[in-house]
CSV table of C-alpha atoms in Angstrom, one decimal:
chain,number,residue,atom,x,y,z
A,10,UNK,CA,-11.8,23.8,-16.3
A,11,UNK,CA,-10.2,21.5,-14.2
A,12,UNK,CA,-10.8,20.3,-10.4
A,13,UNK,CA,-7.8,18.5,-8.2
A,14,UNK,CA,-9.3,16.1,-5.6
A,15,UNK,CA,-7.6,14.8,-2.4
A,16,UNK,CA,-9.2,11.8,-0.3
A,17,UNK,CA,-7.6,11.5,3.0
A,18,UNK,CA,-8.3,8.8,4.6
A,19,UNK,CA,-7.5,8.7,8.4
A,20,UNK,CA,-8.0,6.7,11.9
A,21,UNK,CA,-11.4,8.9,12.8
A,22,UNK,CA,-12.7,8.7,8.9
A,23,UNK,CA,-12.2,10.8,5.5
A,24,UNK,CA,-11.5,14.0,4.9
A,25,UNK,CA,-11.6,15.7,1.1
A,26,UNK,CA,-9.3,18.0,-0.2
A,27,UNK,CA,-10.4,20.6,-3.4
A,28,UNK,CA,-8.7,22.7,-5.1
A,29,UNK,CA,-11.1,24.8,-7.3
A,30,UNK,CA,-10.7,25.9,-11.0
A,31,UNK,CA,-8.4,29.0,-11.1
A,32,UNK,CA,-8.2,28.8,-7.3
A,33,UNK,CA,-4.6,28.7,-5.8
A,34,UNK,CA,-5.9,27.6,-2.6
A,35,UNK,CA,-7.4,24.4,-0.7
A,36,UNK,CA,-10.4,23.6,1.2
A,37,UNK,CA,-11.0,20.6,3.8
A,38,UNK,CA,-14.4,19.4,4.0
A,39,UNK,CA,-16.0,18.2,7.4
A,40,UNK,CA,-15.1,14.4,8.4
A,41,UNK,CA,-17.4,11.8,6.7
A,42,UNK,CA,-17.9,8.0,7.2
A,43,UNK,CA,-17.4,9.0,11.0
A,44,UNK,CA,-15.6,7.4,13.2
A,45,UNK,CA,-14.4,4.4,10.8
A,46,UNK,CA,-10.7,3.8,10.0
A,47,UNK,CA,-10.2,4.6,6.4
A,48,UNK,CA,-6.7,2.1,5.7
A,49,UNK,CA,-8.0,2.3,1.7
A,50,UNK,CA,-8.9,4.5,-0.9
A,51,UNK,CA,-9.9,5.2,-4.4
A,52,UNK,CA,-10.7,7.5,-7.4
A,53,UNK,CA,-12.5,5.7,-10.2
A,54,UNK,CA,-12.5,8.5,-13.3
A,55,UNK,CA,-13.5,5.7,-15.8
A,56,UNK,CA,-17.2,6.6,-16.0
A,57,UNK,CA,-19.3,9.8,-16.9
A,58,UNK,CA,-18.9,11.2,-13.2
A,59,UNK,CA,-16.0,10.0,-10.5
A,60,UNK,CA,-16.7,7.2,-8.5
A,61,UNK,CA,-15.0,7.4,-4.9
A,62,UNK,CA,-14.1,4.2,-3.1
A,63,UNK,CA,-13.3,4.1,0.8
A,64,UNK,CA,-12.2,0.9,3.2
A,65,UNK,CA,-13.5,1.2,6.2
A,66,UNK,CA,-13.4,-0.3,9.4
A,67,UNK,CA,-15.5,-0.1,12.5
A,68,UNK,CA,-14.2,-1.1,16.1
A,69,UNK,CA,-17.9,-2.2,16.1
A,70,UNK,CA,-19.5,-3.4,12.8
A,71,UNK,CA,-15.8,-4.8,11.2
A,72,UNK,CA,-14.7,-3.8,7.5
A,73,UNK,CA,-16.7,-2.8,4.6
A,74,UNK,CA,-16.3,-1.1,1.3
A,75,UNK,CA,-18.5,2.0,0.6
A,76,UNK,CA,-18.6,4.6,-2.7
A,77,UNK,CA,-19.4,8.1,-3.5
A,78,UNK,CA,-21.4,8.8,-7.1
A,79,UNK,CA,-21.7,12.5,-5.9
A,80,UNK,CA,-18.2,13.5,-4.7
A,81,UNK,CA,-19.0,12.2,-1.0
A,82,UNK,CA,-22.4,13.9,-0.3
A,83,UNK,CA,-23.9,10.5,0.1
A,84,UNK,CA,-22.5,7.0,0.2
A,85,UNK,CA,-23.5,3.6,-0.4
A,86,UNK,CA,-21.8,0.6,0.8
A,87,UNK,CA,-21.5,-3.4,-0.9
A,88,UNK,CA,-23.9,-5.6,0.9
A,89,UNK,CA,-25.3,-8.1,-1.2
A,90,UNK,CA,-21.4,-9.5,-2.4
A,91,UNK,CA,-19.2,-7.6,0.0
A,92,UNK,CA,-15.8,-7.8,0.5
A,93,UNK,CA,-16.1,-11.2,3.0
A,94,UNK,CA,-14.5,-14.7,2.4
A,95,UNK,CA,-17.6,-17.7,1.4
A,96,UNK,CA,-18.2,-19.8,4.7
A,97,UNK,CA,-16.2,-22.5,3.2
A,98,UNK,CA,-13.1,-20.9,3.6
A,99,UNK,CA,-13.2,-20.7,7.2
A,100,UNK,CA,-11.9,-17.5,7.5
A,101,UNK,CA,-12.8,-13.6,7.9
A,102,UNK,CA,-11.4,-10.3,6.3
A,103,UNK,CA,-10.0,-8.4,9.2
A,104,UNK,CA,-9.4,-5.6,6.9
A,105,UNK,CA,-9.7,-3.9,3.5
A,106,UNK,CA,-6.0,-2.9,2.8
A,107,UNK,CA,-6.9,-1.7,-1.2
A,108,UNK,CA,-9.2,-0.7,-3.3
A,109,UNK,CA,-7.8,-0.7,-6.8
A,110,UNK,CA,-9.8,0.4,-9.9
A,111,UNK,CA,-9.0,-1.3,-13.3
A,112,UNK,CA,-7.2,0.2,-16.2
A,113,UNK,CA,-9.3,1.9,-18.9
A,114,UNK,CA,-9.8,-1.2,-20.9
A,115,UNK,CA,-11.9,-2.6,-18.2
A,116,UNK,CA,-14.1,-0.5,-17.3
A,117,UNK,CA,-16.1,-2.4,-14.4
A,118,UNK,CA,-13.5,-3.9,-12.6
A,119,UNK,CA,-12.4,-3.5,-9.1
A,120,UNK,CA,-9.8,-4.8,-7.2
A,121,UNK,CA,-9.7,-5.1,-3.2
A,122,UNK,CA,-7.0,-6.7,-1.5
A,123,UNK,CA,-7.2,-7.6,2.7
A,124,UNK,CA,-5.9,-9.0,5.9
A,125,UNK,CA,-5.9,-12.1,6.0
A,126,UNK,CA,-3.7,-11.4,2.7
A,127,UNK,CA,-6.1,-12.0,-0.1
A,128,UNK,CA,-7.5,-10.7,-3.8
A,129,UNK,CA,-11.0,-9.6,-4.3
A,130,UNK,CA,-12.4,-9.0,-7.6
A,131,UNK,CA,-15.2,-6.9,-9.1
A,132,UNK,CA,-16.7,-6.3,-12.0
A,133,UNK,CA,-19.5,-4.3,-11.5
A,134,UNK,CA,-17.7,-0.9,-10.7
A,135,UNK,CA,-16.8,-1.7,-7.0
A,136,UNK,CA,-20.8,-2.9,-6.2
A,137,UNK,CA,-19.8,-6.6,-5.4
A,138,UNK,CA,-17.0,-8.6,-5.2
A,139,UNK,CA,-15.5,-12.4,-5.7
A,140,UNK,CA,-12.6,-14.0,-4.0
A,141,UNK,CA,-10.0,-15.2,-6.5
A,142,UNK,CA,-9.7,-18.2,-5.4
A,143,UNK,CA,-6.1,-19.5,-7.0
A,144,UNK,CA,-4.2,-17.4,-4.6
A,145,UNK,CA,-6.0,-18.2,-1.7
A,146,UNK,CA,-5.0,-21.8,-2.5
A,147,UNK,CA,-1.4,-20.6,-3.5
A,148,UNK,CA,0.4,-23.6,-2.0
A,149,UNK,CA,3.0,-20.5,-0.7
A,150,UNK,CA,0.2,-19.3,1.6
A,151,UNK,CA,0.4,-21.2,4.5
A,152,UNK,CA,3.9,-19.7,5.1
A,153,UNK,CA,2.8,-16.3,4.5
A,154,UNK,CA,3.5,-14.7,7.9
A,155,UNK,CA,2.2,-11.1,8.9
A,156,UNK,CA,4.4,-8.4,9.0
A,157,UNK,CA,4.5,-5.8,11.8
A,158,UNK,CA,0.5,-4.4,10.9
A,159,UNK,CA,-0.6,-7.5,10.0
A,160,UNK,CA,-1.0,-10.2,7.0
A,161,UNK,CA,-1.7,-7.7,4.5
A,162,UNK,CA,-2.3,-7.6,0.5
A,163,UNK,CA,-1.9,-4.1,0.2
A,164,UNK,CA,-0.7,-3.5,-3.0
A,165,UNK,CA,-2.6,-4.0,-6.8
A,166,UNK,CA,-1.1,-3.5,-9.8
A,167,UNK,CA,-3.4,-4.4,-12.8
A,168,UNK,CA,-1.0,-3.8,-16.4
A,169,UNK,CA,-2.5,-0.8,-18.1
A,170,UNK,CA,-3.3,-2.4,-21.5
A,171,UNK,CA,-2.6,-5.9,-21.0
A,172,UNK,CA,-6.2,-7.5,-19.0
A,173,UNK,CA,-4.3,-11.1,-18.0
A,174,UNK,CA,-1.8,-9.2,-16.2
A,175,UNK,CA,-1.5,-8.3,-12.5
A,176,UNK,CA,0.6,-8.2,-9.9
A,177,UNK,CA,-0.2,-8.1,-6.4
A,178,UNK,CA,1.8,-7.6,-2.9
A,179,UNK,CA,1.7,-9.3,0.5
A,180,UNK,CA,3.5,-8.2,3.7
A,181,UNK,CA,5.1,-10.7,4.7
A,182,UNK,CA,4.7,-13.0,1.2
A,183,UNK,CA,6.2,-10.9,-1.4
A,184,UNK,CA,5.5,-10.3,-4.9
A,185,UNK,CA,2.9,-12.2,-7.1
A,186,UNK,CA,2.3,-12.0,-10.7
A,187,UNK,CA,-0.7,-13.7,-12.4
A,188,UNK,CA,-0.4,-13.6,-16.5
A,189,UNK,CA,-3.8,-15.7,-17.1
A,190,UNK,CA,-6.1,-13.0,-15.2
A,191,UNK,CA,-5.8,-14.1,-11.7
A,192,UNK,CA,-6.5,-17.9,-12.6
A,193,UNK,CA,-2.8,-18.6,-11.1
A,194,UNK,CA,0.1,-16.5,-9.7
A,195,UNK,CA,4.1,-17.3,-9.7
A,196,UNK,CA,5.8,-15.6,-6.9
A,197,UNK,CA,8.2,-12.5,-8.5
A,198,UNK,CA,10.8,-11.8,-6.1
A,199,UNK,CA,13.9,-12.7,-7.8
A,200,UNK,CA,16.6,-10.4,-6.3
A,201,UNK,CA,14.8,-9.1,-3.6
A,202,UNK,CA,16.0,-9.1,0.0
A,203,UNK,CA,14.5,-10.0,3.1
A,204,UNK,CA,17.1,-8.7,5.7
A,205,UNK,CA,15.6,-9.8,8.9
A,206,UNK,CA,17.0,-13.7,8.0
A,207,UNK,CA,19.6,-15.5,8.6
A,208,UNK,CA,22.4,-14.6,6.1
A,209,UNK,CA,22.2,-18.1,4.1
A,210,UNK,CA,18.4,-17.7,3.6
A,211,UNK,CA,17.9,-13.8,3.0
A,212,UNK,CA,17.1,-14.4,-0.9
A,213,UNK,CA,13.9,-16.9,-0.7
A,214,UNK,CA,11.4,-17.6,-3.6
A,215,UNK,CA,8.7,-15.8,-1.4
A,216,UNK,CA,8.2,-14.5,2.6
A,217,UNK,CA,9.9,-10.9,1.5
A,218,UNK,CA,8.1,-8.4,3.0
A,219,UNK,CA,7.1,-5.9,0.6
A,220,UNK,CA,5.8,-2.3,1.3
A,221,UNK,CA,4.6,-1.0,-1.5
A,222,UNK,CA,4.8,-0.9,-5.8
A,223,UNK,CA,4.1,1.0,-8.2
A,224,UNK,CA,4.9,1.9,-12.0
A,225,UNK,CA,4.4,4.3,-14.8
A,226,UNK,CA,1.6,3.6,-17.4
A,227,UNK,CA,3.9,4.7,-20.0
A,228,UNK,CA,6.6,1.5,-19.3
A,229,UNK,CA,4.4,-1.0,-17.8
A,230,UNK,CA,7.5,-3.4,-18.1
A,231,UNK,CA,9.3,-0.6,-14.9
A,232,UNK,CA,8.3,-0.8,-11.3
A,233,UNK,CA,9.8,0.4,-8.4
A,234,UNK,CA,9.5,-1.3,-4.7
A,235,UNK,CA,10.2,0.2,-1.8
A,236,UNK,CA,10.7,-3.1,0.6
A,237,UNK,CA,11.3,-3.5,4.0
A,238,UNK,CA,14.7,-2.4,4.0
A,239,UNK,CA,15.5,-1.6,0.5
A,240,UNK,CA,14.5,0.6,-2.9
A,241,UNK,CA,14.3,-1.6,-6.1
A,242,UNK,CA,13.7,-1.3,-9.8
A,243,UNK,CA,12.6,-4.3,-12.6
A,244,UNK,CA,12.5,-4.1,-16.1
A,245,UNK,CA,10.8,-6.8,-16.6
A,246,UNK,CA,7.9,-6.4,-15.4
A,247,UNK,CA,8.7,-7.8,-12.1
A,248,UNK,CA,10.4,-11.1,-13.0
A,249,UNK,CA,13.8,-9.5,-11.5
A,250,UNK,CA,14.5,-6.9,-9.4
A,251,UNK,CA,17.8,-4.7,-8.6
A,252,UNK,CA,18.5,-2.7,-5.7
A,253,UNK,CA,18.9,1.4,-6.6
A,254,UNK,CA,18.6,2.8,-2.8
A,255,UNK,CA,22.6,4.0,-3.1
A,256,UNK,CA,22.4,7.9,-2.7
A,257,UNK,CA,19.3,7.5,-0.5
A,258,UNK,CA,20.1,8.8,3.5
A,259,UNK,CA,18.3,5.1,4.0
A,260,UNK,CA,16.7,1.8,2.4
A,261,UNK,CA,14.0,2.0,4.7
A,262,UNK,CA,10.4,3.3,4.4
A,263,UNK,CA,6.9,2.4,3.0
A,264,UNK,CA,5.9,4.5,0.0
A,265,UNK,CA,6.6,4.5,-3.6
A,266,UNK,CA,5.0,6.9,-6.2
A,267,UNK,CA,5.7,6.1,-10.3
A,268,UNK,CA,5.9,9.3,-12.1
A,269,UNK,CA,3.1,8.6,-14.6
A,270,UNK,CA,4.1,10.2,-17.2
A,271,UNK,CA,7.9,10.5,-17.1
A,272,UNK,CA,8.9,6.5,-17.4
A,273,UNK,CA,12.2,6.3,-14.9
A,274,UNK,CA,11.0,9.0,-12.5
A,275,UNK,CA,10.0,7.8,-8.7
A,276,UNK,CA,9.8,9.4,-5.6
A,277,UNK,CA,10.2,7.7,-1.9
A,278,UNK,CA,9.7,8.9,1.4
A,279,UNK,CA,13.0,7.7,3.7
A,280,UNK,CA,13.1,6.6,7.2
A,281,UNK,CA,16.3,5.4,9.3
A,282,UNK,CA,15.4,2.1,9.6
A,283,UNK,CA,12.8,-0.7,10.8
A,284,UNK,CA,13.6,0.0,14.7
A,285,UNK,CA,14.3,3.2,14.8
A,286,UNK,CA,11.6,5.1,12.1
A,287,UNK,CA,11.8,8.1,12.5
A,288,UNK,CA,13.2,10.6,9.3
A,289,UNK,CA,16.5,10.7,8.5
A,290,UNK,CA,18.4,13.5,11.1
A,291,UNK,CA,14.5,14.5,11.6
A,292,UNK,CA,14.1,16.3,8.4
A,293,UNK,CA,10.9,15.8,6.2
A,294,UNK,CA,12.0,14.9,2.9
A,295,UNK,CA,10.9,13.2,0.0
A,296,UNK,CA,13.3,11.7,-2.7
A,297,UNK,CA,13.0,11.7,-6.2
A,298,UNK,CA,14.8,9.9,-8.9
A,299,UNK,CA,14.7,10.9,-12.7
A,300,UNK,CA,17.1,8.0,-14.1
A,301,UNK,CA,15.6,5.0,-12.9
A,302,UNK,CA,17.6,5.2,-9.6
A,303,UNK,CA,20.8,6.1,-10.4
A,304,UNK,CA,20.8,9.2,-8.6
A,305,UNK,CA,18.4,10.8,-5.7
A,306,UNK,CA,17.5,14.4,-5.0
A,307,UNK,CA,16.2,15.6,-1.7
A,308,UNK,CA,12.8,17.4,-2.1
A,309,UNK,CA,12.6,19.5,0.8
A,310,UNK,CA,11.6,23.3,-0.2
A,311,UNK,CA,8.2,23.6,2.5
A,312,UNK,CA,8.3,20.6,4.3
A,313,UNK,CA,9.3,21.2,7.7
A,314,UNK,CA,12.5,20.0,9.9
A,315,UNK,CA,12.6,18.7,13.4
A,316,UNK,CA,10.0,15.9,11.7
A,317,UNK,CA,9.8,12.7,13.8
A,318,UNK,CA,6.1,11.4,12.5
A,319,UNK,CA,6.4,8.7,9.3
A,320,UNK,CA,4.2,8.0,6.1
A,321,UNK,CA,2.5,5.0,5.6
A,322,UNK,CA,2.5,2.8,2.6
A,323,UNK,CA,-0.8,4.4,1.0
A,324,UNK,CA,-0.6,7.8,2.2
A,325,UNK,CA,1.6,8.9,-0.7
A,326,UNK,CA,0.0,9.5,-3.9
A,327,UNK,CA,-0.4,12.0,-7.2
A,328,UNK,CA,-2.6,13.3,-9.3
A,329,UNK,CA,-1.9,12.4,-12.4
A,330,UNK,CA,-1.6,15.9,-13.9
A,331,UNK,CA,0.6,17.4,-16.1
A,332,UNK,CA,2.5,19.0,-14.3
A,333,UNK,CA,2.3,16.3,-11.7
A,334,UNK,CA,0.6,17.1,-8.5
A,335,UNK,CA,2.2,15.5,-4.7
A,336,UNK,CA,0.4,14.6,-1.7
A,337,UNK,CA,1.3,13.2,1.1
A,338,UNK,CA,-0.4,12.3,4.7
A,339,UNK,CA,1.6,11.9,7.9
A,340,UNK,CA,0.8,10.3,11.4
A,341,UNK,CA,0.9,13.2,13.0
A,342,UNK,CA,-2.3,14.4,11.1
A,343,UNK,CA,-0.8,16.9,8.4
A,344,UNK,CA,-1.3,16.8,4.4
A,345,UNK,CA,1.3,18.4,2.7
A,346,UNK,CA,1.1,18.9,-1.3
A,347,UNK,CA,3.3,19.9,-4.0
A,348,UNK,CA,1.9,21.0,-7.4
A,349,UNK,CA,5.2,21.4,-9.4
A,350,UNK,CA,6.7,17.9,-9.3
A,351,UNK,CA,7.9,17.8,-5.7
A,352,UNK,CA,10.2,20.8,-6.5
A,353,UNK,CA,8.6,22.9,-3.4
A,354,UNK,CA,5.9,21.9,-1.1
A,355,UNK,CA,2.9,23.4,1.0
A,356,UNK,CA,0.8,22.6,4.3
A,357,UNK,CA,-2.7,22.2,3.2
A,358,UNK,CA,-4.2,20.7,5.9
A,359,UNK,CA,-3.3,20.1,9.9
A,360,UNK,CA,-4.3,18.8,13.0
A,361,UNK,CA,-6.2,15.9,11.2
A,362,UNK,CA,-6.6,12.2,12.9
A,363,UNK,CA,-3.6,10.1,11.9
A,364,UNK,CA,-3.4,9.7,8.1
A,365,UNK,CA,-3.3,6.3,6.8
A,366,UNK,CA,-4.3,6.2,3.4
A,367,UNK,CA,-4.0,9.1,0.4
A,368,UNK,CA,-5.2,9.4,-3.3
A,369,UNK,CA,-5.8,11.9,-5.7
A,370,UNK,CA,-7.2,13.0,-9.7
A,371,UNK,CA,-7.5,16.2,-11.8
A,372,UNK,CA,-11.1,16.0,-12.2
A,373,UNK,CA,-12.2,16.9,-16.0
């Protein structure tokens, strides 16, 4: 028996979405962690029971980084080696962008990226964590500039089997990769655009601004990007990248969900364009490629038209199951959810704060 589990992470705290075994239909539990942002958050299914992870931030008391043994009933949050720069640095974490867990072969480790853009390491389950110093000292980071929400590292992508390998990225820095376990990085943005300069210069080393990555389990070596005004796919693990965003209605947006299981299969969530971001002809639609980008098809069976709210970078997500469950988590404060591939969609949740962040698991 199987249960699906939504965190919804919003402006005024986290909701949780369950579908129960058998059950066809959804419930919302009350609002927990209060009046807190939620910009991050996690499922850890590693251990004996799931461990949920939420970034929060308090107008008041600043971020922090708090986890759920018992599905949310109670929470705890890091205080003895939180998420927080060592006074040498000179600097402070604004906000907790990611919470990442580790791939199955490393069982305690946690990733959190944040604003100031910067990568934060666990390895005690998400209990306490470490800066990683060699990208902080990146010589590339003093011309890391923020992009329109801020300096963000908002994206973690450890490689599934491989430990020294991760990839990171920063808006407005680009890609990263580290192949020594984070003790340096090489900037991976070979190919990609950064459309907002000048002609001559639109194909830097680094300063792209990068919304989002992600890739299948099943071909480590294929991401997808969506950028700032763009859809990419590399090969090579992220040494190269090629554009793939003809037959979209746009390049623009934030999300990008792998398929996990079906290696060439991505979905993206359009919008016209950086000035203007709304939905394309104000029609809710997500995109889905099944040959690495060759060709798009419009999802849109449920979702709703005359559609002028957006989804952010992390408020697109699946579950992982087979078949592969959908969610995503707009700014007008709906949940929609699709439990056949992104064939045909549902409402499962409404009038909710404004979403910002989305994740989900089959729970065994």
């Amino acid at each position: 028996m199987t249960e699906t589990l939504v965190l919804v992470g919003t402006k005024k705290g986290l909701f949780l979405l369950r579908r129960e075994p058998g059950s066809d239909g959804w419930s919302v539990g009350d609002q927990l962690l209060g009046m807190q942002a939620i910009y991050g958050v996690a499922v850890d299914t590693r251990g004996d029971r799931p461990r949920l992870f939420a970034s929060t931030h308090s107008e008041h008391w600043g971020p922090a980084v708090a986890w759920s043994d018992d599905l949310g009933r109670t929470w705890s949050e890091v205080r003895e080696a939180p998420v927080a720069f060592p006074a040498d640095v000179g600097a402070s974490v604004e906000r907790v962008w990611q919470i990442q867990p580790g791939p199955a072969n490393q069982p305690g480790v946690v990733w959190a990226g944040t604003e100031p853009a910067a990568l934060f390491r666990s390895t005690d389950g998400g209990e306490s964590y470490e800066l990683v110093r060699s990208l902080w000292d990146h010589p590339h980071r003093a011309q890391w500039m923020p992009g329109f929400g801020g300096q963000a590292l908002h994206t973690v992508i450890p490689h599934p089997t491989d430990p020294q390998r991760v990839l990171v990225a920063i808006s407005a820095g680009g890609a990263y990769a580290s192949d020594d376990g984070g003790a340096s990085w090489t900037a991976s943005n070979t190919g990609l655009e950064a459309e907002f300069m000048p002609p001559e210069q639109r194909y830097p080393e680094f300063g792209q601004c990068v919304h989002k990555i992600d890739r299948s389990p099943l071909d480590p070596e294929q991401l997808f990007l969506q950028n700032h005004g763009g859809v990419y796919c590399s090969v090579d693990g992220g040494q190269s990248w090629s554009t793939i965003d003809a037959g979209l209605p746009a390049a623009f947006g934030f999300s990008v969900v792998a398929h996990p299981h079906r290696p060439g299969t991505a979905y993206v969530f359009p919008l016209d364009s950086s000035g203007h971001r709304n939905t394309p002809n104000a029609e809710c639609a997500v995109y889905r490629t099944s040959d690495s980008g060759s060709s798009w098809q419009a999802l849109r069976q449920g979702l709703p038209d005359g559609f002028y709210s957006i989804v952010l970078r992390d408020a697109f997500a699946s579950d992982g199951g087979d078949p592969l469950g959908l969610y995503l988590g707009t700014r007008s404060g709906e949940v929609f959810g699709s439990a056949d591939e992104g064939d045909s969609w549902a409402q499962l949740a409404a009038h909710l704060p404004d979403v910002l962040s989305v994740r989900a698991a089959v729970l065994r």
